[in-house]
Short mmCIF file of C-alpha atoms and ligand atoms in Angstrom, two decimals:
data_model
loop_
_atom_site.label_atom_id
_atom_site.label_comp_id
_atom_site.label_asym_id
_atom_site.label_seq_id
_atom_site.Cartn_x
_atom_site.Cartn_y
_atom_site.Cartn_z
CA UNK A 1 -121.10 35.93 -3.43
CA UNK A 2 -123.11 34.89 -6.40
CA UNK A 3 -120.43 32.82 -8.10
CA UNK A 4 -121.09 29.12 -8.18
CA UNK A 5 -118.26 27.27 -6.50
CA UNK A 6 -116.39 24.84 -8.72
CA UNK A 7 -115.98 21.33 -7.41
CA UNK A 8 -113.59 18.45 -7.95
CA UNK A 9 -114.73 16.20 -10.74
CA UNK A 10 -114.45 13.06 -8.63
CA UNK A 11 -113.21 11.72 -5.34
CA UNK A 12 -110.10 10.46 -7.04
CA UNK A 13 -109.58 13.93 -8.47
CA UNK A 14 -109.62 15.39 -4.99
CA UNK A 15 -107.32 12.74 -3.57
CA UNK A 16 -104.85 13.26 -6.37
CA UNK A 17 -104.91 17.04 -6.01
CA UNK A 18 -104.41 16.72 -2.27
CA UNK A 19 -101.58 14.26 -2.75
CA UNK A 20 -100.17 16.52 -5.46
CA UNK A 21 -100.08 19.40 -3.03
CA UNK A 22 -98.72 17.25 -0.24
CA UNK A 23 -96.01 15.44 -2.16
CA UNK A 24 -93.50 17.98 -3.22
CA UNK A 25 -90.14 19.24 -2.18
CA UNK A 26 -91.06 18.62 1.44
CA UNK A 27 -90.58 14.93 0.86
CA UNK A 28 -88.13 14.81 -2.00
CA UNK A 29 -85.78 17.54 -0.88
CA UNK A 30 -86.37 18.40 2.75
CA UNK A 31 -87.30 15.12 4.38
CA UNK A 32 -84.05 13.26 3.61
CA UNK A 33 -81.77 16.01 4.82
CA UNK A 34 -83.76 16.79 7.95
CA UNK A 35 -83.82 13.08 8.82
CA UNK A 36 -80.07 13.04 8.22
CA UNK A 37 -79.44 16.06 10.40
CA UNK A 38 -81.54 14.68 13.22
CA UNK A 39 -79.81 11.35 13.37
CA UNK A 40 -82.24 9.10 11.48
CA UNK A 41 -84.48 6.54 13.18
CA UNK A 42 -85.91 8.30 16.14
CA UNK A 43 -86.68 11.41 14.17
CA UNK A 44 -88.30 9.37 11.45
CA UNK A 45 -90.61 7.67 13.89
CA UNK A 46 -91.49 10.96 15.52
CA UNK A 47 -92.37 12.22 12.07
CA UNK A 48 -94.55 9.19 11.34
CA UNK A 49 -96.24 9.57 14.67
CA UNK A 50 -96.81 13.25 13.99
CA UNK A 51 -98.31 12.55 10.56
CA UNK A 52 -100.61 9.81 11.79
CA UNK A 53 -101.77 11.21 15.10
CA UNK A 54 -101.64 14.95 14.64
CA UNK A 55 -101.33 15.63 10.92
CA UNK A 56 -104.13 13.42 9.62
CA UNK A 57 -106.71 14.49 12.27
CA UNK A 58 -105.91 18.11 11.53
CA UNK A 59 -106.10 17.42 7.82
CA UNK A 60 -109.60 16.08 8.40
CA UNK A 61 -110.39 19.21 10.41
CA UNK A 62 -109.26 21.56 7.65
CA UNK A 63 -111.14 19.68 4.94
CA UNK A 64 -114.33 19.56 6.99
CA UNK A 65 -114.03 23.25 7.79
CA UNK A 66 -113.72 24.07 4.11
CA UNK A 67 -116.54 21.80 3.01
CA UNK A 68 -118.83 23.02 5.74
CA UNK A 69 -118.28 26.72 5.17
CA UNK A 70 -117.81 26.42 1.39
CA UNK A 71 -115.24 29.14 1.64
CA UNK A 72 -111.50 29.71 1.74
CA UNK A 73 -109.50 30.31 4.91
CA UNK A 74 -110.56 33.83 5.88
CA UNK A 75 -114.22 33.07 5.24
CA UNK A 76 -113.93 29.77 7.07
CA UNK A 77 -112.40 31.39 10.12
CA UNK A 78 -115.19 33.99 10.17
CA UNK A 79 -117.95 31.43 9.77
CA UNK A 80 -119.02 31.34 13.38
CA UNK A 81 -120.63 34.34 14.94
CA UNK A 82 -118.25 36.62 16.80
CA UNK A 83 -115.27 34.81 15.33
CA UNK A 84 -113.21 38.00 15.73
CA UNK A 85 -109.59 37.26 16.16
CA UNK A 86 -109.72 33.64 14.97
CA UNK A 87 -108.95 35.04 11.56
CA UNK A 88 -105.35 35.22 12.74
CA UNK A 89 -105.20 31.53 11.81
CA UNK A 90 -105.96 32.40 8.20
CA UNK A 91 -103.51 35.29 8.09
CA UNK A 92 -100.72 33.17 9.50
CA UNK A 93 -101.39 30.67 6.75
CA UNK A 94 -101.28 33.32 4.07
CA UNK A 95 -98.04 34.77 5.44
CA UNK A 96 -96.42 31.38 5.54
CA UNK A 97 -97.62 30.49 2.05
CA UNK A 98 -95.89 33.63 0.83
CA UNK A 99 -92.70 32.78 2.68
CA UNK A 100 -92.71 29.14 1.58
CA UNK A 101 -93.14 30.15 -2.05
CA UNK A 102 -90.19 32.53 -1.79
CA UNK A 103 -87.67 29.80 -0.99
CA UNK A 104 -89.51 26.85 -2.51
CA UNK A 105 -88.95 28.24 -5.96
CA UNK A 106 -85.22 28.58 -5.32
CA UNK A 107 -84.96 24.84 -4.64
CA UNK A 108 -87.31 23.99 -7.49
CA UNK A 109 -85.22 26.32 -9.67
CA UNK A 110 -82.14 24.22 -8.93
CA UNK A 111 -84.26 21.22 -9.95
CA UNK A 112 -84.94 22.94 -13.28
CA UNK A 113 -81.27 23.50 -13.76
CA UNK A 114 -80.64 19.78 -13.10
CA UNK A 115 -83.19 18.93 -15.77
CA UNK A 116 -81.20 20.92 -18.27
CA UNK A 117 -77.91 19.50 -17.02
CA UNK A 118 -79.31 15.98 -17.35
CA UNK A 119 -80.59 16.64 -20.84
CA UNK A 120 -77.23 17.91 -21.97
CA UNK A 121 -75.38 15.07 -20.28
CA UNK A 122 -73.55 17.60 -18.18
CA UNK A 123 -72.49 15.31 -15.40
CA UNK A 124 -72.02 12.20 -17.42
CA UNK A 125 -68.43 11.09 -17.54
CA UNK A 126 -67.50 13.12 -14.49
CA UNK A 127 -65.43 11.40 -11.83
CA UNK A 128 -67.68 10.40 -8.93
CA UNK A 129 -66.06 12.78 -6.50
CA UNK A 130 -66.85 15.65 -8.83
CA UNK A 131 -70.60 15.06 -8.69
CA UNK A 132 -71.37 16.77 -5.37
CA UNK A 133 -69.31 19.72 -6.49
CA UNK A 134 -71.81 20.56 -9.22
CA UNK A 135 -74.34 21.49 -6.60
CA UNK A 136 -71.77 23.49 -4.66
CA UNK A 137 -70.99 25.45 -7.76
CA UNK A 138 -74.61 25.97 -8.69
CA UNK A 139 -75.74 27.13 -5.27
CA UNK A 140 -72.86 29.55 -5.10
CA UNK A 141 -73.61 31.02 -8.53
CA UNK A 142 -76.01 33.73 -7.47
CA UNK A 143 -77.00 35.04 -10.89
CA UNK A 144 -77.80 31.60 -12.25
CA UNK A 145 -79.79 30.60 -9.17
CA UNK A 146 -81.81 33.83 -9.36
CA UNK A 147 -82.52 33.16 -13.01
CA UNK A 148 -83.89 29.67 -12.31
CA UNK A 149 -85.82 31.03 -9.34
CA UNK A 150 -87.37 33.58 -11.66
CA UNK A 151 -88.22 30.97 -14.25
CA UNK A 152 -89.92 28.67 -11.78
CA UNK A 153 -91.93 31.54 -10.29
CA UNK A 154 -92.96 32.58 -13.80
CA UNK A 155 -94.14 29.07 -14.69
CA UNK A 156 -96.27 28.85 -11.55
CA UNK A 157 -97.62 32.32 -12.15
CA UNK A 158 -98.64 31.30 -15.66
CA UNK A 159 -100.59 28.34 -14.31
CA UNK A 160 -102.40 30.29 -11.60
CA UNK A 161 -103.12 32.95 -14.18
CA UNK A 162 -104.90 30.37 -16.31
CA UNK A 163 -106.91 28.88 -13.47
CA UNK A 164 -105.84 26.23 -11.09
CA UNK A 165 -108.32 23.61 -10.32
CA UNK A 166 -108.77 21.57 -13.45
CA UNK A 167 -105.12 21.83 -14.38
CA UNK A 168 -103.91 20.86 -10.96
CA UNK A 169 -106.31 17.99 -10.67
CA UNK A 170 -105.35 16.63 -14.05
CA UNK A 171 -101.61 17.03 -13.76
CA UNK A 172 -101.41 15.81 -10.20
CA UNK A 173 -102.93 12.51 -11.20
CA UNK A 174 -100.37 11.92 -13.90
CA UNK A 175 -97.36 13.18 -11.97
CA UNK A 176 -98.00 11.27 -8.80
CA UNK A 177 -98.30 8.00 -10.67
CA UNK A 178 -95.13 8.47 -12.70
CA UNK A 179 -93.27 9.63 -9.63
CA UNK A 180 -94.22 6.51 -7.72
CA UNK A 181 -93.07 4.22 -10.51
CA UNK A 182 -89.79 6.05 -10.87
CA UNK A 183 -89.14 6.06 -7.15
CA UNK A 184 -89.78 2.34 -7.10
CA UNK A 185 -87.23 1.81 -9.86
CA UNK A 186 -84.62 3.89 -8.05
CA UNK A 187 -85.47 2.22 -4.77
CA UNK A 188 -84.96 -1.23 -6.29
CA UNK A 189 -81.58 -0.14 -7.46
CA UNK A 190 -80.68 1.22 -4.05
CA UNK A 191 -81.49 -2.19 -2.62
CA UNK A 192 -78.48 -3.56 -4.44
CA UNK A 193 -76.00 -1.05 -3.05
CA UNK A 194 -73.49 -2.02 -0.43
CA UNK A 195 -74.54 0.83 1.85
CA UNK A 196 -78.04 -0.63 2.20
CA UNK A 197 -77.41 -2.28 5.51
CA UNK A 198 -76.04 0.88 7.06
CA UNK A 199 -78.88 2.89 5.57
CA UNK A 200 -81.53 0.62 6.98
CA UNK A 201 -79.87 0.83 10.34
CA UNK A 202 -79.68 4.58 10.10
CA UNK A 203 -83.28 4.98 9.01
CA UNK A 204 -84.82 2.52 11.45
CA UNK A 205 -82.49 2.45 14.41
CA UNK A 206 -83.14 5.10 17.06
CA UNK A 207 -80.10 7.28 17.53
CA UNK A 208 -80.50 9.03 20.87
CA UNK A 209 -77.33 11.03 20.56
CA UNK A 210 -78.49 13.26 17.78
CA UNK A 211 -82.12 13.45 18.71
CA UNK A 212 -83.08 16.32 20.93
CA UNK A 213 -86.47 16.91 22.43
CA UNK A 214 -86.46 20.11 20.41
CA UNK A 215 -86.31 17.96 17.26
CA UNK A 216 -89.91 17.12 18.01
CA UNK A 217 -91.15 20.49 16.87
CA UNK A 218 -89.10 20.01 13.75
CA UNK A 219 -90.76 16.63 13.13
CA UNK A 220 -94.16 18.12 13.76
CA UNK A 221 -93.42 21.06 11.50
CA UNK A 222 -92.27 18.67 8.80
CA UNK A 223 -95.43 16.60 9.17
CA UNK A 224 -97.57 19.72 8.77
CA UNK A 225 -95.42 20.97 5.92
CA UNK A 226 -95.60 17.72 3.99
CA UNK A 227 -99.36 17.49 4.46
CA UNK A 228 -99.69 21.16 3.39
CA UNK A 229 -101.44 22.04 6.63
CA UNK A 230 -101.75 25.40 8.31
CA UNK A 231 -101.84 27.24 4.98
CA UNK A 232 -105.54 27.37 4.42
CA UNK A 233 -104.90 25.23 1.35
CA UNK A 234 -106.74 22.19 2.60
CA UNK A 235 -109.59 24.46 3.71
CA UNK A 236 -109.90 25.63 0.10
CA UNK A 237 -109.57 22.09 -1.21
CA UNK A 238 -112.29 21.00 1.18
CA UNK A 239 -114.52 23.78 -0.07
CA UNK A 240 -114.24 22.39 -3.60
CA UNK A 241 -115.41 19.05 -2.32
CA UNK A 242 -118.84 17.67 -2.87
CA UNK A 243 -121.06 16.93 0.06
CA UNK A 244 -121.19 13.19 0.46
CA UNK A 245 -117.59 12.13 0.46
CA UNK A 246 -115.98 10.22 3.27
CA UNK A 247 -113.40 12.70 4.50
CA UNK A 248 -111.85 10.40 7.07
CA UNK A 249 -111.00 7.72 4.58
CA UNK A 250 -109.78 10.19 2.02
CA UNK A 251 -107.52 11.89 4.55
CA UNK A 252 -106.12 8.58 5.70
CA UNK A 253 -105.26 7.73 2.10
CA UNK A 254 -103.42 11.02 1.69
CA UNK A 255 -101.54 10.48 4.97
CA UNK A 256 -100.58 6.97 3.98
CA UNK A 257 -99.34 8.06 0.57
CA UNK A 258 -97.19 10.76 2.11
CA UNK A 259 -95.66 8.27 4.54
CA UNK A 260 -95.05 5.72 1.79
CA UNK A 261 -93.30 8.19 -0.48
CA UNK A 262 -91.28 9.54 2.45
CA UNK A 263 -90.04 6.05 3.25
CA UNK A 264 -89.30 5.30 -0.37
CA UNK A 265 -87.35 8.53 -0.69
CA UNK A 266 -85.35 7.86 2.49
CA UNK A 267 -84.61 4.27 1.54
CA UNK A 268 -83.52 5.36 -1.92
CA UNK A 269 -81.28 8.19 -0.82
CA UNK A 270 -79.55 6.86 2.29
CA UNK A 271 -78.09 3.71 0.69
CA UNK A 272 -76.41 6.05 -1.79
CA UNK A 273 -75.14 8.22 1.04
CA UNK A 274 -73.53 5.29 2.80
CA UNK A 275 -72.29 3.50 -0.29
CA UNK A 276 -70.37 6.51 -1.51
CA UNK A 277 -69.17 7.74 1.87
CA UNK A 278 -71.19 10.91 1.81
CA UNK A 279 -72.31 12.54 5.00
CA UNK A 280 -75.88 11.82 6.17
CA UNK A 281 -76.17 15.37 7.46
CA UNK A 282 -75.06 17.01 4.22
CA UNK A 283 -77.85 19.58 4.50
CA UNK A 284 -79.80 21.45 1.85
CA UNK A 285 -78.07 19.94 -1.16
CA UNK A 286 -78.59 16.30 -0.19
CA UNK A 287 -80.89 15.26 -3.04
CA UNK A 288 -78.83 17.07 -5.62
CA UNK A 289 -75.63 15.59 -4.30
CA UNK A 290 -76.71 12.00 -3.81
CA UNK A 291 -79.06 10.93 -6.58
CA UNK A 292 -76.72 11.84 -9.43
CA UNK A 293 -74.42 9.12 -8.03
CA UNK A 294 -77.18 6.63 -8.68
CA UNK A 295 -77.87 8.02 -12.10
CA UNK A 296 -74.21 7.90 -13.01
CA UNK A 297 -74.19 4.15 -12.28
CA UNK A 298 -77.35 3.18 -14.04
CA UNK A 299 -77.87 2.25 -17.65
CA UNK A 300 -79.86 4.96 -19.37
CA UNK A 301 -78.69 7.38 -16.74
CA UNK A 302 -79.42 10.48 -18.76
CA UNK A 303 -83.00 9.46 -19.32
CA UNK A 304 -83.57 8.51 -15.69
CA UNK A 305 -81.93 11.63 -14.42
CA UNK A 306 -83.96 13.81 -16.77
CA UNK A 307 -87.18 12.10 -15.77
CA UNK A 308 -86.42 12.29 -12.07
CA UNK A 309 -85.59 15.97 -12.02
CA UNK A 310 -88.51 16.78 -14.30
CA UNK A 311 -90.78 15.07 -11.81
CA UNK A 312 -89.05 16.90 -9.02
CA UNK A 313 -89.98 20.15 -10.73
CA UNK A 314 -93.51 19.02 -11.58
CA UNK A 315 -94.30 17.94 -8.04
CA UNK A 316 -92.88 21.26 -6.90
CA UNK A 317 -95.26 23.01 -9.30
CA UNK A 318 -98.32 21.12 -8.05
CA UNK A 319 -97.38 22.15 -4.52
CA UNK A 320 -96.35 25.70 -5.31
CA UNK A 321 -99.31 26.74 -7.40
CA UNK A 322 -101.77 26.60 -4.49
CA UNK A 323 -99.32 28.69 -2.46
CA UNK A 324 -99.63 31.53 -4.96
CA UNK A 325 -103.34 30.89 -5.34
CA UNK A 326 -104.01 31.25 -1.62
CA UNK A 327 -102.19 34.58 -1.41
CA UNK A 328 -103.77 35.86 -4.62
CA UNK A 329 -107.38 34.98 -3.84
CA UNK A 330 -107.13 36.67 -0.48
CA UNK A 331 -105.60 39.74 -2.05
CA UNK A 332 -108.45 39.77 -4.55
CA UNK A 333 -111.02 39.61 -1.81
CA UNK A 334 -109.35 42.02 0.58
CA UNK A 335 -107.91 44.60 -1.79
CA UNK A 336 -110.52 44.27 -4.51
CA UNK A 337 -107.89 43.51 -7.15
CA UNK A 338 -108.72 41.53 -10.25
CA UNK A 339 -107.25 38.06 -10.58
CA UNK A 340 -104.48 38.93 -12.99
CA UNK A 341 -103.19 41.88 -10.99
CA UNK A 342 -103.29 39.91 -7.77
CA UNK A 343 -101.41 36.96 -9.25
CA UNK A 344 -98.71 39.16 -10.75
CA UNK A 345 -98.33 41.09 -7.51
CA UNK A 346 -97.99 37.98 -5.39
CA UNK A 347 -95.55 36.34 -7.79
CA UNK A 348 -93.43 39.47 -8.03
CA UNK A 349 -93.48 39.66 -4.24
CA UNK A 350 -92.39 36.06 -3.67
CA UNK A 351 -89.75 36.40 -6.36
CA UNK A 352 -88.24 39.52 -4.82
CA UNK A 353 -88.47 38.19 -1.31
CA UNK A 354 -86.87 34.97 -2.51
CA UNK A 355 -83.76 36.69 -3.84
CA UNK A 356 -81.91 36.66 -0.49
CA UNK A 357 -82.71 32.93 -0.28
CA UNK A 358 -81.38 32.41 -3.79
CA UNK A 359 -78.21 34.22 -2.81
CA UNK A 360 -77.97 32.65 0.63
CA UNK A 361 -75.00 30.50 -0.20
CA UNK A 362 -73.07 33.16 -2.08
CA UNK A 363 -72.52 35.56 0.80
CA UNK A 364 -73.57 38.45 -1.45
CA UNK A 365 -76.41 39.66 0.73
CA UNK A 366 -76.48 39.68 4.52
CA UNK A 367 -72.97 38.22 4.65
CA UNK A 368 -73.09 38.01 8.44
CA UNK A 369 -76.41 36.15 8.55
CA UNK A 370 -75.02 32.68 8.95
CA UNK A 371 -72.52 33.82 11.60
CA UNK A 372 -75.27 35.45 13.63
CA UNK A 373 -78.03 32.86 13.27
CA UNK A 374 -75.99 29.73 12.61
CA UNK A 375 -78.01 28.91 9.49
CA UNK A 376 -78.30 30.71 6.18
CA UNK A 377 -81.15 32.93 5.02
CA UNK A 378 -82.99 30.21 3.11
CA UNK A 379 -82.83 27.83 6.05
CA UNK A 380 -83.97 30.61 8.36
CA UNK A 381 -87.07 31.21 6.26
CA UNK A 382 -87.76 27.50 6.19
CA UNK A 383 -87.36 27.22 9.98
CA UNK A 384 -89.47 30.30 10.60
CA UNK A 385 -92.30 28.79 8.63
CA UNK A 386 -92.00 25.12 9.54
CA UNK A 387 -91.10 25.45 13.18
CA UNK A 388 -93.14 28.49 14.15
CA UNK A 389 -95.81 29.75 11.77
CA UNK A 390 -97.27 26.44 10.58
CA UNK A 391 -97.51 24.77 14.02
CA UNK A 392 -99.04 27.97 15.37
CA UNK A 393 -101.58 28.04 12.56
CA UNK A 394 -102.26 24.35 13.23
CA UNK A 395 -102.85 25.07 16.89
CA UNK A 396 -105.31 27.84 16.07
CA UNK A 397 -107.10 25.64 13.54
CA UNK A 398 -107.54 22.77 15.98
CA UNK A 399 -108.81 25.13 18.66
CA UNK A 400 -111.21 26.79 16.26
CA UNK A 401 -112.58 23.50 14.95
CA UNK A 402 -112.64 21.90 18.40
CA UNK A 403 -114.08 24.73 20.45
CA UNK A 404 -115.66 27.33 18.22
CA UNK A 405 -117.29 25.58 15.28
CA UNK A 406 -120.80 24.38 15.92
CA UNK A 407 -120.49 20.85 17.21
CA UNK A 408 -123.64 19.49 15.65
CA UNK A 409 -122.86 20.83 12.22
CA UNK A 410 -119.34 19.48 12.44
CA UNK A 411 -120.52 16.08 13.58
CA UNK A 412 -122.96 15.89 10.74
CA UNK A 413 -120.13 16.66 8.29
CA UNK A 414 -117.84 14.13 9.90
CA UNK A 415 -120.39 11.33 9.88
CA UNK A 416 -121.00 11.49 6.13
CA UNK A 417 -119.69 8.31 4.61
CA UNK A 418 -120.78 6.22 7.58
CA UNK A 419 -118.34 6.85 10.37
CA UNK A 420 -118.71 5.22 13.72
CA UNK A 421 -119.62 7.22 16.80
CA UNK A 422 -116.46 6.07 18.48
CA UNK A 423 -114.30 7.43 15.70
CA UNK A 424 -116.08 10.77 15.90
CA UNK A 425 -115.52 10.99 19.65
CA UNK A 426 -111.85 10.13 19.32
CA UNK A 427 -111.31 12.62 16.53
CA UNK A 428 -113.20 15.37 18.31
CA UNK A 429 -111.20 14.73 21.47
CA UNK A 430 -108.03 15.06 19.42
CA UNK A 431 -109.13 18.42 18.01
CA UNK A 432 -110.18 19.76 21.39
CA UNK A 433 -107.50 18.44 23.69
CA UNK A 434 -104.78 16.21 22.34
CA UNK A 435 -103.55 18.29 19.39
CA UNK A 436 -103.70 21.67 21.16
CA UNK A 437 -101.92 20.36 24.24
CA UNK A 438 -99.17 18.58 22.31
CA UNK A 439 -98.55 21.44 19.88
CA UNK A 440 -98.66 23.98 22.68
CA UNK A 441 -96.17 22.05 24.80
CA UNK A 442 -93.81 21.59 21.91
CA UNK A 443 -93.97 25.29 21.06
CA UNK A 444 -93.30 26.23 24.69
CA UNK A 445 -90.45 23.79 24.81
CA UNK A 446 -88.92 25.11 21.63
CA UNK A 447 -89.23 28.70 22.77
CA UNK A 448 -87.36 27.83 25.95
CA UNK A 449 -90.27 28.62 28.27
CA UNK A 450 -90.73 25.01 29.19
CA UNK A 451 -87.76 22.71 29.50
CA UNK A 452 -88.71 19.11 28.91
CA UNK A 453 -85.41 18.09 27.54
CA UNK A 454 -82.85 15.86 29.09
CA UNK A 455 -80.27 16.85 26.54
CA UNK A 456 -81.21 20.22 25.08
N1 LIG B 501 -96.58 19.92 1.05
C1 LIG B 501 -95.66 20.55 0.17
C2 LIG B 501 -94.38 19.77 0.14
O1 LIG B 501 -94.19 18.86 0.88
C3 LIG B 501 -95.32 21.94 0.54
C4 LIG B 501 -96.47 22.76 0.81
C5 LIG B 501 -96.67 23.20 2.07
C6 LIG B 501 -97.34 23.06 -0.20
C7 LIG B 501 -97.77 23.93 2.36
C8 LIG B 501 -98.43 23.80 0.07
C9 LIG B 501 -98.62 24.22 1.35
O2 LIG B 501 -93.52 20.08 -0.59
#
């Protein structure tokens, strides 16, 4: 290819884009409710463990792979001679990007609707017990949900249409900073609530009753999801990176930011849950049902609520845009389509495929779904991706980097930015043995082939 590859304008630009992709609905929407459903403390620590020991090393692996090959996922997985079927790793990533986008935009669409509701003061003056009902109503209004889903998809399509990198880099920087400040404000308020004590206990105290060994795959999947791994996205981001940067440090910063925001989000939301007698395992609607309680209590509630949900949508955009981008660039390369056609096709595809997710809580399509599978269509897509496809893609990536990629070349990439030999050996050992073995065991366990559980 004769095109010159664009690169991030600075290290900070890369970090911010990576954080922008990482911090999204995974943390703001999914993390709190999954922690709630899995009984709090123990799950949270498994998640932290998964981010630090499996997520960050794999993150480093994906970035190095991208920077070394200077190509996106499919190219990166074909870099070594006779790479043959390793490309499956890239295809899994593309498939899951498509699936994630299909339901991601439904949730983000609800966020958009909350922006409008905040702006119009819709839930101001409502009795407190009415607040959670707004979400119930919204998620059961199929036509409205589909409309917001469409709008969000269209916004993301517009951005990818116009070119991603500079826009994403620029906006991510601004969004992430404002989001942090706002979360800190909300968090400080949560500290004053009477449910704080219970929340802290819930978040930090291991609850063995609710935690199953099978929750481990969920925690791992969530760690991968929140770090945007297994999608080929970090491979692309690595390929836009300049040569000299210290990937280890950069990746650690991203991991740390994700953990910090996750904690802040949990410690903001759970005090509300316990102060207003809500259920910690409320499920999908948790963020929409809890935070408005806070907003309703605070001075300037309309402004805060509008800012929060706008940020919610913006962080969703900075995460969603690369999802479309990954599918579109591969379609361009494989099917020889031009950029505009590919982007429209992918967006139309995720929109259409997302409709059953948008209607999941209305019972209009696949009415028996929840009875048969125990969870609705949207949750099924989420599980399929987070519990199966992403960990599988992660497994393939670690095996490819650990066993197939030329060791010397990889080492040389790793050592840039003055790493110690010991760190290299540890990391390489993780890619070759630790990550594959852990992920493999958890997948076997989850699929029922291996039974490690004491309690199911
Ligand atoms: N990391 C994003 C989030 O937490 C989701 C995402 C996953 C984005 C994979 C891109 C790729 O919301």
